[in-house]
């Protein structure tokens, strides 16, 4: 019979699942060590949850991290950019004067001339 407990340690949601009734409970000190390990291995990410699966002497660790912000990168007039806010007036004018090509939905449709 599996048992589980949910608690909050250092502001992080922690779920501990025990496979067997005879499994030793995980102490708060051990959980803090697992949280410290996550911070050491992933220093640039924010830990949101921790899940521990206890099976006898074995402990499975699952970390959940906050999503990282992603900046869109586009190729505009030969430059890879995220934003154009640091461009000078000439480069901004070049971008606004460029011809933007598109393909209409009808042109993209595949037509088969041999009746397939």
mmCIF file of N, CA and C in Angstrom:
data_model
loop_
_atom_site.group_PDB
_atom_site.id
_atom_site.type_symbol
_atom_site.label_atom_id
_atom_site.label_comp_id
_atom_site.label_asym_id
_atom_site.label_seq_id
_atom_site.Cartn_x
_atom_site.Cartn_y
_atom_site.Cartn_z
ATOM 1 N N UNK A 1 0.846 -1.178 0.000
ATOM 2 C CA UNK A 1 0.000 0.000 0.000
ATOM 3 C C UNK A 1 0.890 1.238 0.000
ATOM 4 N N UNK A 2 0.702 2.095 -0.972
ATOM 5 C CA UNK A 2 1.510 3.307 -1.095
ATOM 6 C C UNK A 2 0.900 4.430 -0.281
ATOM 7 N N UNK A 3 1.773 5.189 0.356
ATOM 8 C CA UNK A 3 1.349 6.350 1.126
ATOM 9 C C UNK A 3 2.081 7.565 0.572
ATOM 10 N N UNK A 4 1.478 8.709 0.730
ATOM 11 C CA UNK A 4 2.168 9.921 0.311
ATOM 12 C C UNK A 4 1.814 11.050 1.263
ATOM 13 N N UNK A 5 2.713 12.016 1.300
ATOM 14 C CA UNK A 5 2.471 13.197 2.123
ATOM 15 C C UNK A 5 2.915 14.421 1.340
ATOM 16 N N UNK A 6 2.226 15.526 1.583
ATOM 17 C CA UNK A 6 2.557 16.788 0.926
ATOM 18 C C UNK A 6 2.882 17.815 1.993
ATOM 19 N N UNK A 7 3.961 18.550 1.798
ATOM 20 C CA UNK A 7 4.350 19.588 2.736
ATOM 21 C C UNK A 7 5.085 20.684 1.985
ATOM 22 N N UNK A 8 5.378 21.758 2.678
ATOM 23 C CA UNK A 8 6.092 22.895 2.099
ATOM 24 C C UNK A 8 7.361 23.096 2.916
ATOM 25 N N UNK A 9 8.509 23.026 2.216
ATOM 26 C CA UNK A 9 9.798 23.197 2.862
ATOM 27 C C UNK A 9 10.544 24.305 2.123
ATOM 28 N N UNK A 10 10.976 25.306 2.857
ATOM 29 C CA UNK A 10 11.686 26.462 2.290
ATOM 30 C C UNK A 10 10.881 27.117 1.171
ATOM 31 N N UNK A 11 9.557 27.116 1.303
ATOM 32 C CA UNK A 11 8.684 27.739 0.320
ATOM 33 C C UNK A 11 8.446 26.907 -0.925
ATOM 34 N N UNK A 12 8.874 25.650 -0.923
ATOM 35 C CA UNK A 12 8.746 24.769 -2.088
ATOM 36 C C UNK A 12 7.779 23.644 -1.757
ATOM 37 N N UNK A 13 6.851 23.369 -2.681
ATOM 38 C CA UNK A 13 5.903 22.272 -2.502
ATOM 39 C C UNK A 13 6.637 20.948 -2.655
ATOM 40 N N UNK A 14 6.522 20.097 -1.634
ATOM 41 C CA UNK A 14 7.218 18.812 -1.633
ATOM 42 C C UNK A 14 6.193 17.697 -1.471
ATOM 43 N N UNK A 15 6.284 16.692 -2.345
ATOM 44 C CA UNK A 15 5.451 15.498 -2.238
ATOM 45 C C UNK A 15 6.377 14.314 -2.016
ATOM 46 N N UNK A 16 6.081 13.541 -0.967
ATOM 47 C CA UNK A 16 6.871 12.351 -0.663
ATOM 48 C C UNK A 16 5.943 11.148 -0.773
ATOM 49 N N UNK A 17 6.286 10.219 -1.666
ATOM 50 C CA UNK A 17 5.486 9.008 -1.863
ATOM 51 C C UNK A 17 6.288 7.805 -1.379
ATOM 52 N N UNK A 18 5.675 7.010 -0.522
ATOM 53 C CA UNK A 18 6.316 5.815 0.029
ATOM 54 C C UNK A 18 5.721 4.578 -0.634
ATOM 55 N N UNK A 19 6.577 3.714 -1.163
ATOM 56 C CA UNK A 19 6.119 2.506 -1.834
ATOM 57 C C UNK A 19 5.653 1.466 -0.827
ATOM 58 N N UNK A 20 6.398 1.298 0.252
ATOM 59 C CA UNK A 20 6.107 0.277 1.270
ATOM 60 C C UNK A 20 5.761 0.940 2.599
ATOM 61 N N UNK A 21 4.968 0.261 3.383
ATOM 62 C CA UNK A 21 4.633 0.792 4.713
ATOM 63 C C UNK A 21 5.847 0.807 5.628
ATOM 64 N N UNK A 22 6.835 -0.042 5.349
ATOM 65 C CA UNK A 22 8.017 -0.124 6.209
ATOM 66 C C UNK A 22 9.097 0.897 5.833
ATOM 67 N N UNK A 23 8.868 1.706 4.799
ATOM 68 C CA UNK A 23 9.848 2.719 4.403
ATOM 69 C C UNK A 23 10.011 3.761 5.503
ATOM 70 N N UNK A 24 11.268 4.147 5.753
ATOM 71 C CA UNK A 24 11.565 5.158 6.760
ATOM 72 C C UNK A 24 11.113 6.525 6.257
ATOM 73 N N UNK A 25 10.486 7.318 7.104
ATOM 74 C CA UNK A 25 10.054 8.647 6.667
ATOM 75 C C UNK A 25 11.251 9.559 6.376
ATOM 76 N N UNK A 26 11.077 10.408 5.381
ATOM 77 C CA UNK A 26 12.116 11.363 5.002
ATOM 78 C C UNK A 26 12.010 12.554 5.948
ATOM 79 N N UNK A 27 13.144 12.955 6.515
ATOM 80 C CA UNK A 27 13.141 14.071 7.457
ATOM 81 C C UNK A 27 13.193 15.401 6.705
ATOM 82 N N UNK A 28 12.821 16.460 7.404
ATOM 83 C CA UNK A 28 12.868 17.792 6.815
ATOM 84 C C UNK A 28 14.301 18.187 6.470
ATOM 85 N N UNK A 29 15.254 17.734 7.263
ATOM 86 C CA UNK A 29 16.668 18.004 6.991
ATOM 87 C C UNK A 29 17.092 17.357 5.665
ATOM 88 N N UNK A 30 16.636 16.125 5.401
ATOM 89 C CA UNK A 30 16.948 15.456 4.136
ATOM 90 C C UNK A 30 16.321 16.200 2.955
ATOM 91 N N UNK A 31 15.084 16.655 3.144
ATOM 92 C CA UNK A 31 14.403 17.392 2.079
ATOM 93 C C UNK A 31 15.152 18.685 1.770
ATOM 94 N N UNK A 32 15.613 19.378 2.807
ATOM 95 C CA UNK A 32 16.387 20.605 2.594
ATOM 96 C C UNK A 32 17.681 20.305 1.836
ATOM 97 N N UNK A 33 18.280 19.130 2.077
ATOM 98 C CA UNK A 33 19.486 18.736 1.344
ATOM 99 C C UNK A 33 19.160 18.504 -0.136
ATOM 100 N N UNK A 34 17.999 17.897 -0.426
ATOM 101 C CA UNK A 34 17.583 17.699 -1.818
ATOM 102 C C UNK A 34 17.321 19.047 -2.504
ATOM 103 N N UNK A 35 16.737 19.988 -1.781
ATOM 104 C CA UNK A 35 16.490 21.327 -2.325
ATOM 105 C C UNK A 35 17.826 22.027 -2.608
ATOM 106 N N UNK A 36 18.778 21.907 -1.690
ATOM 107 C CA UNK A 36 20.101 22.510 -1.887
ATOM 108 C C UNK A 36 20.797 21.884 -3.092
ATOM 109 N N UNK A 37 20.624 20.584 -3.286
ATOM 110 C CA UNK A 37 21.203 19.880 -4.438
ATOM 111 C C UNK A 37 20.620 20.428 -5.745
ATOM 112 N N UNK A 38 19.324 20.688 -5.754
ATOM 113 C CA UNK A 38 18.680 21.246 -6.955
ATOM 114 C C UNK A 38 19.255 22.617 -7.271
ATOM 115 N N UNK A 39 19.457 23.438 -6.241
ATOM 116 C CA UNK A 39 20.010 24.778 -6.452
ATOM 117 C C UNK A 39 21.455 24.714 -6.947
ATOM 118 N N UNK A 40 22.220 23.719 -6.489
ATOM 119 C CA UNK A 40 23.601 23.561 -6.937
ATOM 120 C C UNK A 40 23.663 23.098 -8.388
ATOM 121 N N UNK A 41 22.806 22.136 -8.754
ATOM 122 C CA UNK A 41 22.849 21.575 -10.099
ATOM 123 C C UNK A 41 22.191 22.468 -11.139
ATOM 124 N N UNK A 42 21.249 23.285 -10.733
ATOM 125 C CA UNK A 42 20.517 24.158 -11.653
ATOM 126 C C UNK A 42 20.478 25.581 -11.085
ATOM 127 N N UNK A 43 21.626 26.262 -11.058
ATOM 128 C CA UNK A 43 21.692 27.562 -10.372
ATOM 129 C C UNK A 43 20.878 28.677 -11.028
ATOM 130 N N UNK A 44 20.549 28.550 -12.308
ATOM 131 C CA UNK A 44 19.846 29.630 -13.001
ATOM 132 C C UNK A 44 18.347 29.374 -13.121
ATOM 133 N N UNK A 45 17.853 28.338 -12.460
ATOM 134 C CA UNK A 45 16.432 28.023 -12.532
ATOM 135 C C UNK A 45 15.802 28.138 -11.148
ATOM 136 N N UNK A 46 14.485 28.396 -11.143
ATOM 137 C CA UNK A 46 13.751 28.548 -9.892
ATOM 138 C C UNK A 46 12.963 27.261 -9.644
ATOM 139 N N UNK A 47 13.237 26.630 -8.519
ATOM 140 C CA UNK A 47 12.579 25.372 -8.154
ATOM 141 C C UNK A 47 11.160 25.658 -7.688
ATOM 142 N N UNK A 48 10.178 24.984 -8.295
ATOM 143 C CA UNK A 48 8.782 25.200 -7.889
ATOM 144 C C UNK A 48 8.235 24.031 -7.093
ATOM 145 N N UNK A 49 8.672 22.800 -7.413
ATOM 146 C CA UNK A 49 8.231 21.658 -6.621
ATOM 147 C C UNK A 49 9.282 20.563 -6.621
ATOM 148 N N UNK A 50 9.160 19.672 -5.647
ATOM 149 C CA UNK A 50 10.065 18.543 -5.487
ATOM 150 C C UNK A 50 9.218 17.324 -5.184
ATOM 151 N N UNK A 51 9.463 16.224 -5.887
ATOM 152 C CA UNK A 51 8.731 14.979 -5.640
ATOM 153 C C UNK A 51 9.737 13.894 -5.322
ATOM 154 N N UNK A 52 9.540 13.241 -4.205
ATOM 155 C CA UNK A 52 10.422 12.162 -3.775
ATOM 156 C C UNK A 52 9.636 10.854 -3.754
ATOM 157 N N UNK A 53 10.158 9.832 -4.420
ATOM 158 C CA UNK A 53 9.558 8.498 -4.417
ATOM 159 C C UNK A 53 10.471 7.580 -3.621
ATOM 160 N N UNK A 54 10.029 7.187 -2.429
ATOM 161 C CA UNK A 54 10.838 6.386 -1.533
ATOM 162 C C UNK A 54 10.461 4.913 -1.688
ATOM 163 N N UNK A 55 11.472 4.082 -1.981
ATOM 164 C CA UNK A 55 11.287 2.637 -2.101
ATOM 165 C C UNK A 55 12.431 1.967 -1.363
ATOM 166 N N UNK A 56 12.217 1.690 -0.091
ATOM 167 C CA UNK A 56 13.280 1.111 0.732
ATOM 168 C C UNK A 56 14.401 2.114 0.926
ATOM 169 N N UNK A 57 15.617 1.732 0.486
ATOM 170 C CA UNK A 57 16.779 2.610 0.596
ATOM 171 C C UNK A 57 16.906 3.552 -0.610
ATOM 172 N N UNK A 58 16.119 3.319 -1.649
ATOM 173 C CA UNK A 58 16.202 4.130 -2.863
ATOM 174 C C UNK A 58 15.223 5.289 -2.807
ATOM 175 N N UNK A 59 15.675 6.443 -3.294
ATOM 176 C CA UNK A 59 14.827 7.628 -3.363
ATOM 177 C C UNK A 59 14.912 8.186 -4.778
ATOM 178 N N UNK A 60 13.764 8.227 -5.454
ATOM 179 C CA UNK A 60 13.695 8.852 -6.775
ATOM 180 C C UNK A 60 13.374 10.326 -6.607
ATOM 181 N N UNK A 61 14.127 11.173 -7.291
ATOM 182 C CA UNK A 61 13.970 12.620 -7.137
ATOM 183 C C UNK A 61 13.449 13.208 -8.442
ATOM 184 N N UNK A 62 12.377 13.991 -8.354
ATOM 185 C CA UNK A 62 11.853 14.711 -9.521
ATOM 186 C C UNK A 62 11.758 16.180 -9.155
ATOM 187 N N UNK A 63 12.471 17.008 -9.924
ATOM 188 C CA UNK A 63 12.438 18.447 -9.703
ATOM 189 C C UNK A 63 11.487 19.095 -10.703
ATOM 190 N N UNK A 64 10.773 20.098 -10.263
ATOM 191 C CA UNK A 64 9.936 20.905 -11.144
ATOM 192 C C UNK A 64 10.408 22.340 -11.081
ATOM 193 N N UNK A 65 10.711 22.918 -12.239
ATOM 194 C CA UNK A 65 11.243 24.268 -12.296
ATOM 195 C C UNK A 65 10.263 25.209 -12.965
ATOM 196 N N UNK A 66 10.346 26.477 -12.601
ATOM 197 C CA UNK A 66 9.562 27.521 -13.258
ATOM 198 C C UNK A 66 10.042 27.628 -14.700
ATOM 199 N N UNK A 67 9.142 27.913 -15.631
ATOM 200 C CA UNK A 67 9.584 28.058 -17.018
ATOM 201 C C UNK A 67 10.521 29.255 -17.172
ATOM 202 N N UNK A 68 11.532 29.074 -18.026
ATOM 203 C CA UNK A 68 12.477 30.155 -18.288
ATOM 204 C C UNK A 68 11.879 31.119 -19.304
ATOM 205 N N UNK A 69 12.082 32.405 -19.110
ATOM 206 C CA UNK A 69 11.582 33.355 -20.105
ATOM 207 C C UNK A 69 12.342 33.170 -21.420
ATOM 208 N N UNK A 70 11.624 33.286 -22.508
ATOM 209 C CA UNK A 70 12.207 33.081 -23.830
ATOM 210 C C UNK A 70 12.011 34.337 -24.661
ATOM 211 N N UNK A 71 13.104 34.840 -25.189
ATOM 212 C CA UNK A 71 13.035 35.994 -26.075
ATOM 213 C C UNK A 71 13.028 35.505 -27.513
ATOM 214 N N UNK A 72 12.096 36.004 -28.266
ATOM 215 C CA UNK A 72 12.001 35.630 -29.673
ATOM 216 C C UNK A 72 13.158 36.258 -30.435
ATOM 217 N N UNK A 73 13.804 35.463 -31.268
ATOM 218 C CA UNK A 73 14.889 35.966 -32.095
ATOM 219 C C UNK A 73 14.445 35.863 -33.545
ATOM 220 N N UNK A 74 14.582 36.974 -34.267
ATOM 221 C CA UNK A 74 14.188 37.014 -35.668
ATOM 222 C C UNK A 74 15.366 37.487 -36.499
ATOM 223 N N UNK A 75 15.338 37.136 -37.761
ATOM 224 C CA UNK A 75 16.349 37.651 -38.686
ATOM 225 C C UNK A 75 15.708 38.795 -39.452
ATOM 226 N N UNK A 76 16.218 39.986 -39.221
ATOM 227 C CA UNK A 76 15.693 41.180 -39.888
ATOM 228 C C UNK A 76 16.858 41.891 -40.553
ATOM 229 N N UNK A 77 16.752 42.096 -41.809
ATOM 230 C CA UNK A 77 17.745 42.793 -42.636
ATOM 231 C C UNK A 77 19.168 42.285 -42.367
ATOM 232 N N UNK A 78 19.300 40.974 -42.243
ATOM 233 C CA UNK A 78 20.615 40.376 -42.092
ATOM 234 C C UNK A 78 21.130 40.275 -40.671
ATOM 235 N N UNK A 79 20.345 40.692 -39.681
ATOM 236 C CA UNK A 79 20.782 40.653 -38.292
ATOM 237 C C UNK A 79 19.848 39.759 -37.481
ATOM 238 N N UNK A 80 20.399 39.009 -36.551
ATOM 239 C CA UNK A 80 19.589 38.250 -35.614
ATOM 240 C C UNK A 80 19.298 39.154 -34.425
ATOM 241 N N UNK A 81 18.021 39.423 -34.193
ATOM 242 C CA UNK A 81 17.652 40.362 -33.137
ATOM 243 C C UNK A 81 16.513 39.811 -32.301
ATOM 244 N N UNK A 82 16.449 40.259 -31.072
ATOM 245 C CA UNK A 82 15.300 39.971 -30.219
ATOM 246 C C UNK A 82 14.321 41.128 -30.292
ATOM 247 N N UNK A 83 14.848 42.341 -30.163
ATOM 248 C CA UNK A 83 14.028 43.547 -30.268
ATOM 249 C C UNK A 83 14.797 44.573 -31.090
ATOM 250 N N UNK A 84 14.072 45.556 -31.572
ATOM 251 C CA UNK A 84 14.707 46.590 -32.391
ATOM 252 C C UNK A 84 14.847 47.903 -31.627
ATOM 253 N N UNK A 85 14.670 47.885 -30.325
ATOM 254 C CA UNK A 85 14.666 49.130 -29.556
ATOM 255 C C UNK A 85 16.042 49.807 -29.478
ATOM 256 N N UNK A 86 17.124 49.107 -29.770
ATOM 257 C CA UNK A 86 18.454 49.705 -29.692
ATOM 258 C C UNK A 86 19.010 50.063 -31.065
ATOM 259 N N UNK A 87 18.196 49.969 -32.094
ATOM 260 C CA UNK A 87 18.654 50.302 -33.439
ATOM 261 C C UNK A 87 18.691 51.820 -33.630
ATOM 262 N N UNK A 88 19.607 52.267 -34.504
ATOM 263 C CA UNK A 88 19.633 53.689 -34.831
ATOM 264 C C UNK A 88 18.550 53.992 -35.871
ATOM 265 N N UNK A 89 18.383 55.270 -36.202
ATOM 266 C CA UNK A 89 17.315 55.691 -37.118
ATOM 267 C C UNK A 89 17.460 55.076 -38.508
ATOM 268 N N UNK A 90 18.685 54.951 -38.991
ATOM 269 C CA UNK A 90 18.902 54.406 -40.333
ATOM 270 C C UNK A 90 18.481 52.936 -40.407
ATOM 271 N N UNK A 91 18.838 52.167 -39.405
ATOM 272 C CA UNK A 91 18.480 50.740 -39.404
ATOM 273 C C UNK A 91 16.975 50.573 -39.233
ATOM 274 N N UNK A 92 16.355 51.396 -38.416
ATOM 275 C CA UNK A 92 14.905 51.342 -38.239
ATOM 276 C C UNK A 92 14.193 51.692 -39.544
ATOM 277 N N UNK A 93 14.704 52.688 -40.274
ATOM 278 C CA UNK A 93 14.113 53.054 -41.565
ATOM 279 C C UNK A 93 14.284 51.927 -42.573
ATOM 280 N N UNK A 94 15.435 51.265 -42.547
ATOM 281 C CA UNK A 94 15.674 50.135 -43.454
ATOM 282 C C UNK A 94 14.670 49.014 -43.189
ATOM 283 N N UNK A 95 14.397 48.770 -41.926
ATOM 284 C CA UNK A 95 13.440 47.716 -41.578
ATOM 285 C C UNK A 95 12.035 48.081 -42.027
ATOM 286 N N UNK A 96 11.643 49.343 -41.851
ATOM 287 C CA UNK A 96 10.283 49.738 -42.220
ATOM 288 C C UNK A 96 10.100 49.809 -43.738
ATOM 289 N N UNK A 97 11.199 50.009 -44.504
ATOM 290 C CA UNK A 97 11.116 50.089 -45.962
ATOM 291 C C UNK A 97 11.197 48.731 -46.651
ATOM 292 N N UNK A 98 11.540 47.695 -45.918
ATOM 293 C CA UNK A 98 11.726 46.397 -46.576
ATOM 294 C C UNK A 98 10.397 45.827 -47.057
ATOM 295 N N UNK A 99 10.478 44.990 -48.054
ATOM 296 C CA UNK A 99 9.292 44.353 -48.625
ATOM 297 C C UNK A 99 9.097 43.026 -47.912
ATOM 298 N N UNK A 100 7.937 42.851 -47.320
ATOM 299 C CA UNK A 100 7.640 41.620 -46.594
ATOM 300 C C UNK A 100 6.884 40.691 -47.523
ATOM 301 N N UNK A 101 7.472 39.546 -47.802
ATOM 302 C CA UNK A 101 6.876 38.592 -48.723
ATOM 303 C C UNK A 101 6.021 37.595 -47.957
ATOM 304 N N UNK A 102 4.942 37.209 -48.542
ATOM 305 C CA UNK A 102 4.078 36.213 -47.924
ATOM 306 C C UNK A 102 3.530 35.285 -48.988
ATOM 307 N N UNK A 103 3.003 34.192 -48.544
ATOM 308 C CA UNK A 103 2.402 33.224 -49.444
ATOM 309 C C UNK A 103 0.952 33.085 -49.027
ATOM 310 N N UNK A 104 0.051 33.247 -49.997
ATOM 311 C CA UNK A 104 -1.362 33.121 -49.650
ATOM 312 C C UNK A 104 -1.706 31.660 -49.436
ATOM 313 N N UNK A 105 -2.780 31.426 -48.752
ATOM 314 C CA UNK A 105 -3.203 30.071 -48.424
ATOM 315 C C UNK A 105 -3.460 29.248 -49.689
ATOM 316 N N UNK A 106 -4.034 29.849 -50.752
ATOM 317 C CA UNK A 106 -4.335 29.126 -51.985
ATOM 318 C C UNK A 106 -3.056 28.685 -52.695
ATOM 319 N N UNK A 107 -2.016 29.505 -52.654
ATOM 320 C CA UNK A 107 -0.765 29.155 -53.314
ATOM 321 C C UNK A 107 -0.049 28.026 -52.594
ATOM 322 N N UNK A 108 -0.285 27.891 -51.294
ATOM 323 C CA UNK A 108 0.374 26.835 -50.531
ATOM 324 C C UNK A 108 -0.280 25.478 -50.732
ATOM 325 N N UNK A 109 -1.526 25.456 -51.144
ATOM 326 C CA UNK A 109 -2.240 24.196 -51.303
ATOM 327 C C UNK A 109 -1.611 23.386 -52.430
ATOM 328 N N UNK A 110 -1.400 22.132 -52.168
ATOM 329 C CA UNK A 110 -0.796 21.252 -53.156
ATOM 330 C C UNK A 110 -1.864 20.760 -54.108
ATOM 331 N N UNK A 111 -1.631 20.965 -55.388
ATOM 332 C CA UNK A 111 -2.592 20.468 -56.378
ATOM 333 C C UNK A 111 -1.923 19.349 -57.152
ATOM 334 N N UNK A 112 -2.643 18.300 -57.323
ATOM 335 C CA UNK A 112 -2.101 17.132 -58.013
ATOM 336 C C UNK A 112 -2.693 17.071 -59.411
ATOM 337 N N UNK A 113 -1.817 17.126 -60.408
ATOM 338 C CA UNK A 113 -2.289 17.172 -61.779
ATOM 339 C C UNK A 113 -2.592 15.799 -62.372
ATOM 340 N N UNK A 114 -2.112 14.735 -61.734
ATOM 341 C CA UNK A 114 -2.330 13.408 -62.312
ATOM 342 C C UNK A 114 -3.458 12.645 -61.608
ATOM 343 N N UNK A 115 -4.281 13.341 -60.812
ATOM 344 C CA UNK A 115 -5.449 12.711 -60.204
ATOM 345 C C UNK A 115 -5.172 11.914 -58.934
ATOM 346 N N UNK A 116 -4.042 12.185 -58.275
ATOM 347 C CA UNK A 116 -3.740 11.454 -57.054
ATOM 348 C C UNK A 116 -4.570 11.963 -55.955
#
